[in-house]
Coordinates of C-alpha atoms in Angstrom, one line a residue:
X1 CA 139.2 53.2 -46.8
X2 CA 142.5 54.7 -47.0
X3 CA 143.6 52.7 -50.0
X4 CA 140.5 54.3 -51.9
X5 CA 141.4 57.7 -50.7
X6 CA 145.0 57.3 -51.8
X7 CA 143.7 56.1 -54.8
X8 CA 141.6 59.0 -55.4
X9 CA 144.6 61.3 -54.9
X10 CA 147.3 59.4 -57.3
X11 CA 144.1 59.9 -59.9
X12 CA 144.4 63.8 -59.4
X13 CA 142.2 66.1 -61.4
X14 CA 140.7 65.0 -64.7
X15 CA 137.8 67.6 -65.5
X16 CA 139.3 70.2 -68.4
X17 CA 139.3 73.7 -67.2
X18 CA 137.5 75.1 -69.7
X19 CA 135.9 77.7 -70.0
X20 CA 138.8 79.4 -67.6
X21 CA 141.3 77.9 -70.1
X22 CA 141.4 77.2 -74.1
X23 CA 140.4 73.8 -74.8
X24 CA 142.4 71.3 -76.2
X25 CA 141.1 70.2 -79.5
X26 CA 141.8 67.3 -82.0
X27 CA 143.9 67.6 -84.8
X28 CA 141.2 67.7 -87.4
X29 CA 138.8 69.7 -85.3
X30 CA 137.2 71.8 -88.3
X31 CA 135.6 74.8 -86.9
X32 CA 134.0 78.1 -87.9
X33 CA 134.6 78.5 -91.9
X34 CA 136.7 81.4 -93.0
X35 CA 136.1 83.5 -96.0
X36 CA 138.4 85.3 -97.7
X37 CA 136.7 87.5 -100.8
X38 CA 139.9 88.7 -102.1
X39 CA 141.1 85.1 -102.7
X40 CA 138.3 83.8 -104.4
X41 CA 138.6 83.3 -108.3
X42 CA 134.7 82.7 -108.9
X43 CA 135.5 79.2 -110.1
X44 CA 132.2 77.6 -107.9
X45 CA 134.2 74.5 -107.5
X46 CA 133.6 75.0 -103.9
X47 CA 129.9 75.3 -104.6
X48 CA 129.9 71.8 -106.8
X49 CA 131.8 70.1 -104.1
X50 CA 128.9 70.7 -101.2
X51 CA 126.7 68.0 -101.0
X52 CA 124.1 69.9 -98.6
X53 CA 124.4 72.7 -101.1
X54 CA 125.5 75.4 -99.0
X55 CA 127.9 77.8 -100.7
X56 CA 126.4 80.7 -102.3
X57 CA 128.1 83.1 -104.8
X58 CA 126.5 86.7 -104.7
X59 CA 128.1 90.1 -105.7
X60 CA 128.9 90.7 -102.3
X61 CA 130.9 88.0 -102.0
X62 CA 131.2 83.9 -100.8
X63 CA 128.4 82.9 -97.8
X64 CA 128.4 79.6 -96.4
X65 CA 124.8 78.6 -94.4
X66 CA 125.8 77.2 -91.4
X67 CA 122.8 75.7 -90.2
X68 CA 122.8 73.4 -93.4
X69 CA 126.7 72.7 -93.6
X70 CA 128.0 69.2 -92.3
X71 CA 131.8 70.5 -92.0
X72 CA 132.5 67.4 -94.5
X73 CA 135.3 69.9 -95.4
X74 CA 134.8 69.3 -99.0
X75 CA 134.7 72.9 -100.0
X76 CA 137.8 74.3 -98.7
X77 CA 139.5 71.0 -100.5
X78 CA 137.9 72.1 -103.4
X79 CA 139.2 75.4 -103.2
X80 CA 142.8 75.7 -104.6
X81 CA 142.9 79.7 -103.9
X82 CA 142.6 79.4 -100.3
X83 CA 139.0 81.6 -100.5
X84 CA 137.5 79.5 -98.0
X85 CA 138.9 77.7 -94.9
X86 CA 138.0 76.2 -91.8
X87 CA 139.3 77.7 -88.6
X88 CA 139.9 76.3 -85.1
X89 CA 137.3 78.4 -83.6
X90 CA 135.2 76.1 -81.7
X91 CA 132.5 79.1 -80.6
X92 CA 129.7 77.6 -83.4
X93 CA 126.1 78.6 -82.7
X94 CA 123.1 81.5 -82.9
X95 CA 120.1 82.5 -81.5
X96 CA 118.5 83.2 -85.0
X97 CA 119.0 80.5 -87.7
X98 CA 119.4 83.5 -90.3
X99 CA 123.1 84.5 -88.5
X100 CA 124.2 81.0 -89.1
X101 CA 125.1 82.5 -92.9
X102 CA 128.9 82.9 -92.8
X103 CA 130.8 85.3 -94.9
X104 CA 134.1 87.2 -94.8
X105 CA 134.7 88.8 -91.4
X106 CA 132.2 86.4 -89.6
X107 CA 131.9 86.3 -86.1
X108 CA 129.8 83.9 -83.9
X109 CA 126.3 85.1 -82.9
X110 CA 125.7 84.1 -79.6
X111 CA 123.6 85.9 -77.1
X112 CA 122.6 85.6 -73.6
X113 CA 118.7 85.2 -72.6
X114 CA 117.1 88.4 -71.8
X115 CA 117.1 89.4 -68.1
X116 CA 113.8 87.6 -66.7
X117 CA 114.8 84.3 -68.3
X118 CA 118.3 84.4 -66.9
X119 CA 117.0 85.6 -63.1
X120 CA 115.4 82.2 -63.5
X121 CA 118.1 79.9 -64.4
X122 CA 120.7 82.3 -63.3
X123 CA 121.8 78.8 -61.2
X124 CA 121.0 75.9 -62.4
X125 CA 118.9 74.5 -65.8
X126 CA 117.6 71.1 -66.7
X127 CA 117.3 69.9 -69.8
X128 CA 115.8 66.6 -71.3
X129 CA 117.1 65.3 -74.1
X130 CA 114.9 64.4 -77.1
X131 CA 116.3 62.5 -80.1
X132 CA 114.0 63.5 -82.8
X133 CA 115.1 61.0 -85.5
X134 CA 119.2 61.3 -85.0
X135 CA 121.9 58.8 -85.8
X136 CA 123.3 58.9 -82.7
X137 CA 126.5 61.2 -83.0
X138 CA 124.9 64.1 -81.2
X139 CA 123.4 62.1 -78.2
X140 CA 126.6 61.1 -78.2
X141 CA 128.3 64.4 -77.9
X142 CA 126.0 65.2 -75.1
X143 CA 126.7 62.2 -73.2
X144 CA 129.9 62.9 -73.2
X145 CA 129.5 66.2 -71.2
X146 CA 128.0 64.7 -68.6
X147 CA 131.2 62.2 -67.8
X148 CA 134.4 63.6 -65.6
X149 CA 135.9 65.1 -67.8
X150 CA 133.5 67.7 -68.6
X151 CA 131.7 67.5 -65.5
X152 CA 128.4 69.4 -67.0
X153 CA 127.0 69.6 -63.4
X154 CA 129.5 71.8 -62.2
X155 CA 127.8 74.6 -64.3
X156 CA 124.8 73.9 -62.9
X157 CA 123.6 72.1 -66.0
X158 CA 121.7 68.9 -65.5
X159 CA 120.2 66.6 -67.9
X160 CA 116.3 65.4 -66.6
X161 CA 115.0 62.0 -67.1
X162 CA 111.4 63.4 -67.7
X163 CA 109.9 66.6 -69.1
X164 CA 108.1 67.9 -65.7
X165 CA 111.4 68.3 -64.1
X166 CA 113.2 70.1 -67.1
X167 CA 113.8 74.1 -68.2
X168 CA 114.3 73.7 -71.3
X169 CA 115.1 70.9 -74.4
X170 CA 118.1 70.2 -76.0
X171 CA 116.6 68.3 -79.8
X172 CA 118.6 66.6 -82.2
X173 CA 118.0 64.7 -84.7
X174 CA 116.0 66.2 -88.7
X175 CA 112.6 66.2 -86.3
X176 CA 110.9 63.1 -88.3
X177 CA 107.2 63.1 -88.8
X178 CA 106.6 59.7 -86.4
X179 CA 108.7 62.3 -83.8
X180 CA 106.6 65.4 -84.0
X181 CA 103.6 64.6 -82.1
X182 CA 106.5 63.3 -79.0
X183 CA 108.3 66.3 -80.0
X184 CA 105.3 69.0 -79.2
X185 CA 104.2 66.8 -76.5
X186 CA 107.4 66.9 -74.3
X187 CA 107.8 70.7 -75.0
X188 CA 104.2 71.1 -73.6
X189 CA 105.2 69.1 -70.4
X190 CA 107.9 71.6 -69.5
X191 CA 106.7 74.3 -67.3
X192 CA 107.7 77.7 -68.0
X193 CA 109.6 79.8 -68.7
X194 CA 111.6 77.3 -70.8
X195 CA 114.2 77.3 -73.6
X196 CA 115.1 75.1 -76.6
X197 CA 118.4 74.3 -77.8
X198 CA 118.4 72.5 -81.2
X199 CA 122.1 70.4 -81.0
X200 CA 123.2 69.7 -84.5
X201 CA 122.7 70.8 -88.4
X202 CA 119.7 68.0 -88.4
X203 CA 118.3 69.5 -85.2
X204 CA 118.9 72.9 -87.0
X205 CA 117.7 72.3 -90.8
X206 CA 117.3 68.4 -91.3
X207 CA 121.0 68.2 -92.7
X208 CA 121.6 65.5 -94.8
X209 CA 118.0 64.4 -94.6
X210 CA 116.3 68.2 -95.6
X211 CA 113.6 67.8 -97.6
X212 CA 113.2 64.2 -97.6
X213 CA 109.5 63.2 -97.3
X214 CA 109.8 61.8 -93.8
X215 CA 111.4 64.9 -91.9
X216 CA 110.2 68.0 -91.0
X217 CA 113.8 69.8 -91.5
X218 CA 114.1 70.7 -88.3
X219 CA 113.5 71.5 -84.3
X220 CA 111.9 75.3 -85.1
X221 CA 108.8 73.2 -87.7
X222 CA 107.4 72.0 -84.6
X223 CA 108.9 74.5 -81.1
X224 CA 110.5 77.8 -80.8
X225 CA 114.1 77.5 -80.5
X226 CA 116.3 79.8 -78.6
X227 CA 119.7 78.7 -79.9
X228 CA 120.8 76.8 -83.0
X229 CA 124.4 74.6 -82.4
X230 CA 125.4 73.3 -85.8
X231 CA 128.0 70.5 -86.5
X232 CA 127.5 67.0 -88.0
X233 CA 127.9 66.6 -85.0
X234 CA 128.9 69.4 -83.0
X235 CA 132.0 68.9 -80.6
X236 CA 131.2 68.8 -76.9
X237 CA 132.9 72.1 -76.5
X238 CA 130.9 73.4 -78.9
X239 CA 127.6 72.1 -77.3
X240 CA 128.8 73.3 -73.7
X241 CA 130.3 76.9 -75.2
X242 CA 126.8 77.7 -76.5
X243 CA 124.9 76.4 -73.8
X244 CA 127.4 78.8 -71.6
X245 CA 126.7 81.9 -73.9
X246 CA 123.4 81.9 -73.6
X247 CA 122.8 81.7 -70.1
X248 CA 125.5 84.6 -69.8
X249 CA 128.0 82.5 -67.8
X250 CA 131.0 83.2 -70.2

């Protein structure tokens, strides 16, 4: 017993102390794209370089949809004037799918639930996880909060194993068409009040598989969603800063 405390203690403390403290990111983190108007030379190469076709050129300026961008990073390689690059910011996310367009001056667009939602889960949430068709890479992401050195619990944020014990879903994946009857089904389980987080640009539009015959391009064709985290995939930080900002705990 004592070698297991002492070897608890020589193990110290390995759950990051974010939100108190920045996290640390990789080097080729790409986060929230930065516009610059003033830069931009009107060339479009940035626009023929998107393969999701996200980069619009309007009199006002450059906008970049978010909730269809992959952060491939193709366009601000593209770009030799330095119009468009991508920051560090990690804070990626809305409550409205229509303030995931990006142009110069662009802040995230994040809010917390209204007041009767958050009395609810103003302690603790459960979510179930529903892979509506993913590859993987944003299970993934969401796994990884749940080891020690994110430590999801201590937010009082849990992951259920079935629907009837859940507040809310967290969706990724394009929504395919053999998913949507599972999909409606395991929102309709949840008791409410609930809310629905769709994790990922598939989750959010259908990504790299919008419009493809087998997908319904997204969470929102089948539930209401309350927040939209795009990324391909997103970073765990990402995941856990949105899920934070819109329970108003950050």
């Amino acid at each position: 017993m004592f070698k297991a405390l002492k070897a608890r203690i020589d193990q110290g403390h390995h759950t990051i102390a974010f939100p108190r403290k920045e996290p640390v990111l990789p080097q080729k983190f790409q986060g929230v794209p930065m516009i610059d108007d003033s830069k931009c030379t009107s060339c479009q190469l940035c626009i023929e370089s998107c393969p999701t076709h996200s980069l619009e050129l309007k009199k006002e300026g450059l906008f970049l949809d978010l909730s269809t961008c992959i952060f491939c990073s193709s366009c601000s390689e593209a770009c030799e004037s330095g119009a468009l690059t991508f920051s560090r910011d990690y804070q990626i996310g809305a409550n409205k799918k229509a303030d995931l367009l990006v142009h110069e001056g662009y802040r995230n667009k994040i809010k917390k639930l209204k007041k009767e939602m958050l009395r609810v889960f103003s302690h603790s949430i459960s979510f179930r996880v529903v892979s509506a068709g993913g590859c993987g890479a944003c299970e993934a992401d969401i796994n990884v909060l749940t080891t020690i050195g994110f430590d999801l619990d201590r937010f009082g944020i849990h992951v259920a194993a079935s629907p009837r014990h859940a507040d809310g879903l967290l969706i990724t994946g394009p929504v395919t068409k053999n998913m949507e009857e599972a999909l409606k089904k395991t929102y309709d389980a949840i008791p409410s009040p609930k809310i629905v987080v769709a994790v990922g640009t598939c989750s959010v539009s259908g990504g790299i598989y919008r419009d493809f015959p087998d997908t319904l391009n997204g969470a929102d064709a089948v539930v209401p969603v309350d927040l939209y985290i795009p990324g391909c995939p997103p970073h765990p930080i990402t995941i856990l800063n949105g899920l934070l900002e819109v329970l108003g705990r950050k």
